């Protein structure tokens, strides 16, 4: 199970209140039974970070980060505990059938969003703003360089490919988005799938990156307990298939029987 953010709705600078919300979620009887038999990993988005659409300006972000890691049962000696931010990586499976999960922190280091004064869209582009911060960019490049995995799952709370929707997205920071695409084109990690949440809708998108023979796919899975059922057919030039407006989650199925693994995506 991979949490993709908004794992609780805290929106508070009161870290004791946030801790209690995490405990309520963690020890919900159904979720507690689920995590007893299912490995759980994850990253945050804004509402569990502590402030709607928040970035690096959020003052209690260090304490909030620790509460997220505690909720996820990340060991006290894990590498992520020894650095700023919440970014992590994990590799699963035997050699030849390995999946690498890279969890990007799109909050702790993110520059300010640029508000749109006329409100025709929520935000304007911050043309030079960054999302990951230099330490996390260096870490991501090293993670891709050192990986022998057959499949790479790269997750972040907000959508990485979408450009048209008016809410938070990597496209609000076009230089950072292009840097991510350029890094993937340079490193060419095998069988890469992007994972995102945030939107209370689910969809599959794809993009062709110049210089990389593989198509890049993104699964947005958002709305396990809430769904934006009233959304219209919002445009997304990269979308494949329908926009999913009901409560849902994405199930990834891997078929290892062929020389190249086949990854199937089902919205449930």
mmCIF file of C-alpha atoms in Angstrom:
data_model
loop_
_atom_site.group_PDB
_atom_site.id
_atom_site.type_symbol
_atom_site.label_atom_id
_atom_site.label_comp_id
_atom_site.label_asym_id
_atom_site.label_seq_id
_atom_site.Cartn_x
_atom_site.Cartn_y
_atom_site.Cartn_z
ATOM 1 C CA UNK A 1 0.000 0.000 0.000
ATOM 2 C CA UNK A 2 1.393 3.390 -0.976
ATOM 3 C CA UNK A 3 -0.064 6.531 0.549
ATOM 4 C CA UNK A 4 0.127 9.442 -1.916
ATOM 5 C CA UNK A 5 -0.706 12.294 0.454
ATOM 6 C CA UNK A 6 -3.624 13.875 2.298
ATOM 7 C CA UNK A 7 -3.372 10.771 4.444
ATOM 8 C CA UNK A 8 -5.101 12.793 7.161
ATOM 9 C CA UNK A 9 -6.714 16.221 6.932
ATOM 10 C CA UNK A 10 -4.852 18.130 9.627
ATOM 11 C CA UNK A 11 -4.320 21.696 8.324
ATOM 12 C CA UNK A 12 -2.864 22.809 11.622
ATOM 13 C CA UNK A 13 0.307 24.154 13.209
ATOM 14 C CA UNK A 14 -0.647 22.367 16.443
ATOM 15 C CA UNK A 15 1.556 19.280 16.312
ATOM 16 C CA UNK A 16 -0.198 17.587 19.234
ATOM 17 C CA UNK A 17 -3.519 17.927 17.398
ATOM 18 C CA UNK A 18 -1.875 16.484 14.292
ATOM 19 C CA UNK A 19 -0.424 13.600 16.291
ATOM 20 C CA UNK A 20 -3.870 12.735 17.623
ATOM 21 C CA UNK A 21 -5.293 12.733 14.081
ATOM 22 C CA UNK A 22 -2.583 10.349 12.929
ATOM 23 C CA UNK A 23 -3.272 8.066 15.903
ATOM 24 C CA UNK A 24 -6.981 8.056 15.142
ATOM 25 C CA UNK A 25 -6.237 6.976 11.578
ATOM 26 C CA UNK A 26 -3.500 4.508 12.491
ATOM 27 C CA UNK A 27 -5.568 2.664 15.075
ATOM 28 C CA UNK A 28 -8.849 2.681 13.211
ATOM 29 C CA UNK A 29 -9.748 -1.022 13.576
ATOM 30 C CA UNK A 30 -10.136 -1.627 9.840
ATOM 31 C CA UNK A 31 -6.912 0.159 8.932
ATOM 32 C CA UNK A 32 -5.029 -1.479 11.807
ATOM 33 C CA UNK A 33 -6.107 -4.913 10.550
ATOM 34 C CA UNK A 34 -5.106 -3.926 7.015
ATOM 35 C CA UNK A 35 -1.591 -2.804 7.964
ATOM 36 C CA UNK A 36 -1.063 -5.924 10.065
ATOM 37 C CA UNK A 37 -0.964 -7.936 6.832
ATOM 38 C CA UNK A 38 0.046 -5.319 4.235
ATOM 39 C CA UNK A 39 3.370 -3.433 4.000
ATOM 40 C CA UNK A 40 2.644 0.320 4.059
ATOM 41 C CA UNK A 41 4.760 3.131 2.583
ATOM 42 C CA UNK A 42 3.981 6.694 1.650
ATOM 43 C CA UNK A 43 4.604 10.402 1.322
ATOM 44 C CA UNK A 44 2.573 13.451 2.267
ATOM 45 C CA UNK A 45 0.754 16.183 0.402
ATOM 46 C CA UNK A 46 -0.529 19.488 1.769
ATOM 47 C CA UNK A 47 -3.282 18.628 4.269
ATOM 48 C CA UNK A 48 -1.134 16.157 6.188
ATOM 49 C CA UNK A 49 1.863 18.478 5.777
ATOM 50 C CA UNK A 50 -0.147 20.993 7.776
ATOM 51 C CA UNK A 51 -1.403 23.728 5.457
ATOM 52 C CA UNK A 52 -3.417 23.809 2.238
ATOM 53 C CA UNK A 53 -1.102 24.187 -0.799
ATOM 54 C CA UNK A 54 1.800 24.767 1.591
ATOM 55 C CA UNK A 55 5.494 24.871 0.805
ATOM 56 C CA UNK A 56 8.828 25.528 2.477
ATOM 57 C CA UNK A 57 7.478 28.508 4.445
ATOM 58 C CA UNK A 58 5.509 26.235 6.842
ATOM 59 C CA UNK A 59 7.358 26.656 10.130
ATOM 60 C CA UNK A 60 6.622 23.356 11.972
ATOM 61 C CA UNK A 61 7.489 21.234 8.923
ATOM 62 C CA UNK A 62 10.246 19.339 10.755
ATOM 63 C CA UNK A 63 7.923 18.172 13.504
ATOM 64 C CA UNK A 64 5.211 17.428 10.943
ATOM 65 C CA UNK A 65 7.697 15.318 8.954
ATOM 66 C CA UNK A 66 8.488 13.254 12.040
ATOM 67 C CA UNK A 67 4.800 12.607 12.711
ATOM 68 C CA UNK A 68 4.322 11.395 9.133
ATOM 69 C CA UNK A 69 7.255 8.995 9.444
ATOM 70 C CA UNK A 70 5.964 7.740 12.791
ATOM 71 C CA UNK A 71 2.553 7.096 11.220
ATOM 72 C CA UNK A 72 4.269 5.088 8.482
ATOM 73 C CA UNK A 73 6.396 3.151 10.998
ATOM 74 C CA UNK A 74 9.631 4.287 9.341
ATOM 75 C CA UNK A 75 12.484 3.011 11.557
ATOM 76 C CA UNK A 76 14.222 5.533 13.778
ATOM 77 C CA UNK A 77 17.582 4.730 12.132
ATOM 78 C CA UNK A 78 16.298 5.106 8.533
ATOM 79 C CA UNK A 79 18.225 7.445 6.248
ATOM 80 C CA UNK A 80 15.229 9.752 5.841
ATOM 81 C CA UNK A 81 15.310 10.446 9.595
ATOM 82 C CA UNK A 82 18.857 11.800 9.298
ATOM 83 C CA UNK A 83 18.129 14.529 6.735
ATOM 84 C CA UNK A 84 15.651 17.323 6.092
ATOM 85 C CA UNK A 85 12.461 16.462 4.223
ATOM 86 C CA UNK A 86 10.459 13.276 3.812
ATOM 87 C CA UNK A 87 11.806 11.762 0.589
ATOM 88 C CA UNK A 88 12.501 8.011 0.672
ATOM 89 C CA UNK A 89 13.200 5.002 -1.556
ATOM 90 C CA UNK A 90 12.570 1.265 -1.262
ATOM 91 C CA UNK A 91 13.390 -1.735 -3.468
ATOM 92 C CA UNK A 92 11.263 -4.877 -3.455
ATOM 93 C CA UNK A 93 11.687 -8.332 -4.939
ATOM 94 C CA UNK A 94 14.514 -10.642 -5.990
ATOM 95 C CA UNK A 95 17.127 -9.795 -8.601
ATOM 96 C CA UNK A 96 15.534 -9.784 -12.048
ATOM 97 C CA UNK A 97 12.091 -9.012 -10.611
ATOM 98 C CA UNK A 98 12.735 -5.838 -8.689
ATOM 99 C CA UNK A 99 10.516 -2.807 -8.196
ATOM 100 C CA UNK A 100 12.002 0.437 -6.894
ATOM 101 C CA UNK A 101 9.696 2.920 -5.183
ATOM 102 C CA UNK A 102 10.905 6.523 -5.053
ATOM 103 C CA UNK A 103 8.839 8.859 -2.867
ATOM 104 C CA UNK A 104 9.424 12.528 -3.687
ATOM 105 C CA UNK A 105 8.742 15.264 -1.150
ATOM 106 C CA UNK A 106 6.921 18.072 -2.970
ATOM 107 C CA UNK A 107 6.332 20.165 0.175
ATOM 108 C CA UNK A 108 9.328 20.645 2.450
ATOM 109 C CA UNK A 109 11.518 22.509 -0.076
ATOM 110 C CA UNK A 110 8.908 23.867 -2.480
ATOM 111 C CA UNK A 111 9.043 27.546 -3.427
ATOM 112 C CA UNK A 112 5.972 29.763 -3.205
ATOM 113 C CA UNK A 113 3.032 29.387 -5.532
ATOM 114 C CA UNK A 114 2.201 32.486 -7.553
ATOM 115 C CA UNK A 115 -1.350 33.614 -6.862
ATOM 116 C CA UNK A 116 -3.435 34.802 -9.810
ATOM 117 C CA UNK A 117 -4.999 38.172 -8.897
ATOM 118 C CA UNK A 118 -7.856 37.943 -11.417
ATOM 119 C CA UNK A 119 -8.833 34.426 -10.236
ATOM 120 C CA UNK A 120 -9.473 33.067 -13.750
ATOM 121 C CA UNK A 121 -7.128 30.296 -12.644
ATOM 122 C CA UNK A 122 -5.964 29.689 -9.095
ATOM 123 C CA UNK A 123 -2.250 30.077 -9.804
ATOM 124 C CA UNK A 124 0.088 31.584 -12.348
ATOM 125 C CA UNK A 125 3.355 29.908 -13.278
ATOM 126 C CA UNK A 126 6.339 30.469 -11.027
ATOM 127 C CA UNK A 127 8.757 30.299 -13.925
ATOM 128 C CA UNK A 128 11.948 29.926 -11.894
ATOM 129 C CA UNK A 129 10.571 28.270 -8.753
ATOM 130 C CA UNK A 130 11.673 24.855 -7.554
ATOM 131 C CA UNK A 131 9.850 21.936 -5.931
ATOM 132 C CA UNK A 132 12.456 19.460 -4.685
ATOM 133 C CA UNK A 133 15.440 21.513 -3.536
ATOM 134 C CA UNK A 134 19.021 20.770 -4.577
ATOM 135 C CA UNK A 135 19.713 18.070 -1.982
ATOM 136 C CA UNK A 136 16.671 16.109 -3.100
ATOM 137 C CA UNK A 137 17.534 16.550 -6.790
ATOM 138 C CA UNK A 138 21.014 15.161 -6.129
ATOM 139 C CA UNK A 139 19.515 12.267 -4.160
ATOM 140 C CA UNK A 140 17.051 11.462 -6.961
ATOM 141 C CA UNK A 141 19.804 11.407 -9.578
ATOM 142 C CA UNK A 142 21.884 9.095 -7.371
ATOM 143 C CA UNK A 143 18.897 6.796 -6.757
ATOM 144 C CA UNK A 144 18.345 6.435 -10.499
ATOM 145 C CA UNK A 145 22.068 5.944 -11.193
ATOM 146 C CA UNK A 146 22.414 3.172 -8.647
ATOM 147 C CA UNK A 147 19.213 1.306 -9.506
ATOM 148 C CA UNK A 148 19.138 -2.126 -11.120
ATOM 149 C CA UNK A 149 15.374 -2.421 -10.700
ATOM 150 C CA UNK A 150 13.155 -3.645 -13.533
ATOM 151 C CA UNK A 151 10.318 -1.256 -12.673
ATOM 152 C CA UNK A 152 10.520 2.234 -11.176
ATOM 153 C CA UNK A 153 7.592 3.859 -9.374
ATOM 154 C CA UNK A 154 8.173 7.581 -8.772
ATOM 155 C CA UNK A 155 5.552 9.114 -6.487
ATOM 156 C CA UNK A 156 4.718 12.679 -5.500
ATOM 157 C CA UNK A 157 1.623 14.175 -3.912
ATOM 158 C CA UNK A 158 0.717 16.440 -6.850
ATOM 159 C CA UNK A 159 0.344 15.687 -10.551
ATOM 160 C CA UNK A 160 3.534 15.742 -12.587
ATOM 161 C CA UNK A 161 2.298 15.636 -16.191
ATOM 162 C CA UNK A 162 -1.026 17.536 -16.230
ATOM 163 C CA UNK A 163 -0.903 21.132 -17.429
ATOM 164 C CA UNK A 164 -4.479 22.336 -17.932
ATOM 165 C CA UNK A 165 -6.117 21.787 -14.523
ATOM 166 C CA UNK A 166 -6.204 24.934 -12.364
ATOM 167 C CA UNK A 167 -5.091 23.423 -9.043
ATOM 168 C CA UNK A 168 -1.664 22.497 -7.719
ATOM 169 C CA UNK A 169 0.615 20.676 -10.165
ATOM 170 C CA UNK A 170 4.235 20.479 -11.205
ATOM 171 C CA UNK A 171 3.327 22.603 -14.246
ATOM 172 C CA UNK A 172 2.965 25.593 -11.875
ATOM 173 C CA UNK A 173 6.770 25.323 -11.679
ATOM 174 C CA UNK A 174 7.697 24.726 -15.344
ATOM 175 C CA UNK A 175 11.470 24.788 -14.807
ATOM 176 C CA UNK A 176 11.212 22.103 -12.118
ATOM 177 C CA UNK A 177 8.850 19.994 -14.223
ATOM 178 C CA UNK A 178 11.203 20.200 -17.214
ATOM 179 C CA UNK A 179 14.143 19.344 -14.983
ATOM 180 C CA UNK A 180 12.349 16.176 -13.875
ATOM 181 C CA UNK A 181 11.573 15.165 -17.456
ATOM 182 C CA UNK A 182 15.146 15.922 -18.531
ATOM 183 C CA UNK A 183 16.537 13.866 -15.660
ATOM 184 C CA UNK A 184 14.390 10.877 -16.616
ATOM 185 C CA UNK A 185 15.441 11.229 -20.266
ATOM 186 C CA UNK A 186 19.097 11.298 -19.156
ATOM 187 C CA UNK A 187 18.964 8.395 -16.689
ATOM 188 C CA UNK A 188 16.390 6.290 -18.594
ATOM 189 C CA UNK A 189 15.201 4.178 -15.661
ATOM 190 C CA UNK A 190 13.530 1.004 -16.865
ATOM 191 C CA UNK A 191 9.734 0.835 -16.972
ATOM 192 C CA UNK A 192 9.010 4.101 -15.177
ATOM 193 C CA UNK A 193 5.554 4.875 -13.819
ATOM 194 C CA UNK A 194 4.704 8.144 -12.073
ATOM 195 C CA UNK A 195 2.232 8.060 -9.171
ATOM 196 C CA UNK A 196 0.309 11.062 -7.807
ATOM 197 C CA UNK A 197 -2.737 11.906 -5.728
ATOM 198 C CA UNK A 198 -4.370 15.150 -4.506
ATOM 199 C CA UNK A 199 -7.181 15.599 -7.003
ATOM 200 C CA UNK A 200 -10.160 13.575 -5.676
ATOM 201 C CA UNK A 201 -10.330 12.087 -9.157
ATOM 202 C CA UNK A 202 -8.329 9.325 -10.810
ATOM 203 C CA UNK A 203 -6.873 9.153 -14.297
ATOM 204 C CA UNK A 204 -4.099 7.735 -16.429
ATOM 205 C CA UNK A 205 -1.881 10.050 -18.480
ATOM 206 C CA UNK A 206 1.024 9.545 -20.857
ATOM 207 C CA UNK A 207 3.725 11.741 -22.383
ATOM 208 C CA UNK A 208 6.436 11.154 -24.967
ATOM 209 C CA UNK A 209 9.796 12.546 -23.859
ATOM 210 C CA UNK A 210 12.166 13.515 -26.686
ATOM 211 C CA UNK A 211 15.291 11.381 -26.639
ATOM 212 C CA UNK A 212 13.701 8.555 -24.654
ATOM 213 C CA UNK A 213 12.178 5.659 -26.518
ATOM 214 C CA UNK A 214 9.725 4.786 -23.734
ATOM 215 C CA UNK A 215 6.427 6.546 -23.157
ATOM 216 C CA UNK A 216 6.122 8.012 -19.676
ATOM 217 C CA UNK A 217 2.913 7.155 -17.816
ATOM 218 C CA UNK A 218 1.357 8.730 -14.735
ATOM 219 C CA UNK A 219 -1.351 7.225 -12.551
ATOM 220 C CA UNK A 220 -3.283 9.728 -10.481
ATOM 221 C CA UNK A 221 -5.113 7.785 -7.782
ATOM 222 C CA UNK A 222 -7.100 10.049 -5.510
ATOM 223 C CA UNK A 223 -10.354 9.631 -3.711
ATOM 224 C CA UNK A 224 -10.395 6.578 -1.440
ATOM 225 C CA UNK A 225 -12.856 8.258 0.927
ATOM 226 C CA UNK A 226 -13.830 11.385 -1.040
ATOM 227 C CA UNK A 227 -14.432 11.987 -4.734
ATOM 228 C CA UNK A 228 -14.988 15.116 -6.833
ATOM 229 C CA UNK A 229 -18.110 13.692 -8.476
ATOM 230 C CA UNK A 230 -19.281 17.094 -9.715
ATOM 231 C CA UNK A 231 -16.189 17.743 -11.822
ATOM 232 C CA UNK A 232 -16.843 18.309 -15.513
ATOM 233 C CA UNK A 233 -14.770 16.792 -18.275
ATOM 234 C CA UNK A 234 -11.756 18.851 -17.330
ATOM 235 C CA UNK A 235 -9.163 18.933 -20.085
ATOM 236 C CA UNK A 236 -5.943 16.960 -19.896
ATOM 237 C CA UNK A 237 -4.153 16.595 -23.218
ATOM 238 C CA UNK A 238 -2.189 13.643 -21.832
ATOM 239 C CA UNK A 239 -5.124 11.607 -20.480
ATOM 240 C CA UNK A 240 -5.698 8.034 -21.626
ATOM 241 C CA UNK A 241 -9.190 6.665 -21.120
ATOM 242 C CA UNK A 242 -11.914 8.154 -18.941
ATOM 243 C CA UNK A 243 -11.725 10.503 -16.005
ATOM 244 C CA UNK A 244 -12.682 8.509 -12.892
ATOM 245 C CA UNK A 245 -15.030 10.598 -10.721
ATOM 246 C CA UNK A 246 -15.989 7.975 -8.150
ATOM 247 C CA UNK A 247 -14.191 6.949 -4.965
ATOM 248 C CA UNK A 248 -11.369 4.723 -6.139
ATOM 249 C CA UNK A 249 -7.834 3.461 -5.744
ATOM 250 C CA UNK A 250 -5.327 2.213 -8.304
ATOM 251 C CA UNK A 251 -4.225 -1.419 -8.305
ATOM 252 C CA UNK A 252 -0.926 -2.188 -10.060
ATOM 253 C CA UNK A 253 -0.518 -5.734 -11.352
ATOM 254 C CA UNK A 254 2.867 -6.963 -12.605
ATOM 255 C CA UNK A 255 3.222 -9.930 -14.959
ATOM 256 C CA UNK A 256 6.803 -11.234 -14.835
ATOM 257 C CA UNK A 257 6.254 -14.138 -17.236
ATOM 258 C CA UNK A 258 7.703 -12.376 -20.310
ATOM 259 C CA UNK A 259 11.298 -11.114 -20.751
ATOM 260 C CA UNK A 260 9.951 -7.588 -20.200
ATOM 261 C CA UNK A 261 7.495 -7.254 -17.294
ATOM 262 C CA UNK A 262 3.966 -6.105 -18.131
ATOM 263 C CA UNK A 263 2.416 -3.577 -15.786
ATOM 264 C CA UNK A 264 -1.381 -3.401 -15.731
ATOM 265 C CA UNK A 265 -3.260 -0.575 -13.996
ATOM 266 C CA UNK A 266 -6.808 -1.060 -12.714
ATOM 267 C CA UNK A 267 -8.928 1.534 -10.909
ATOM 268 C CA UNK A 268 -11.047 -0.179 -8.263
#
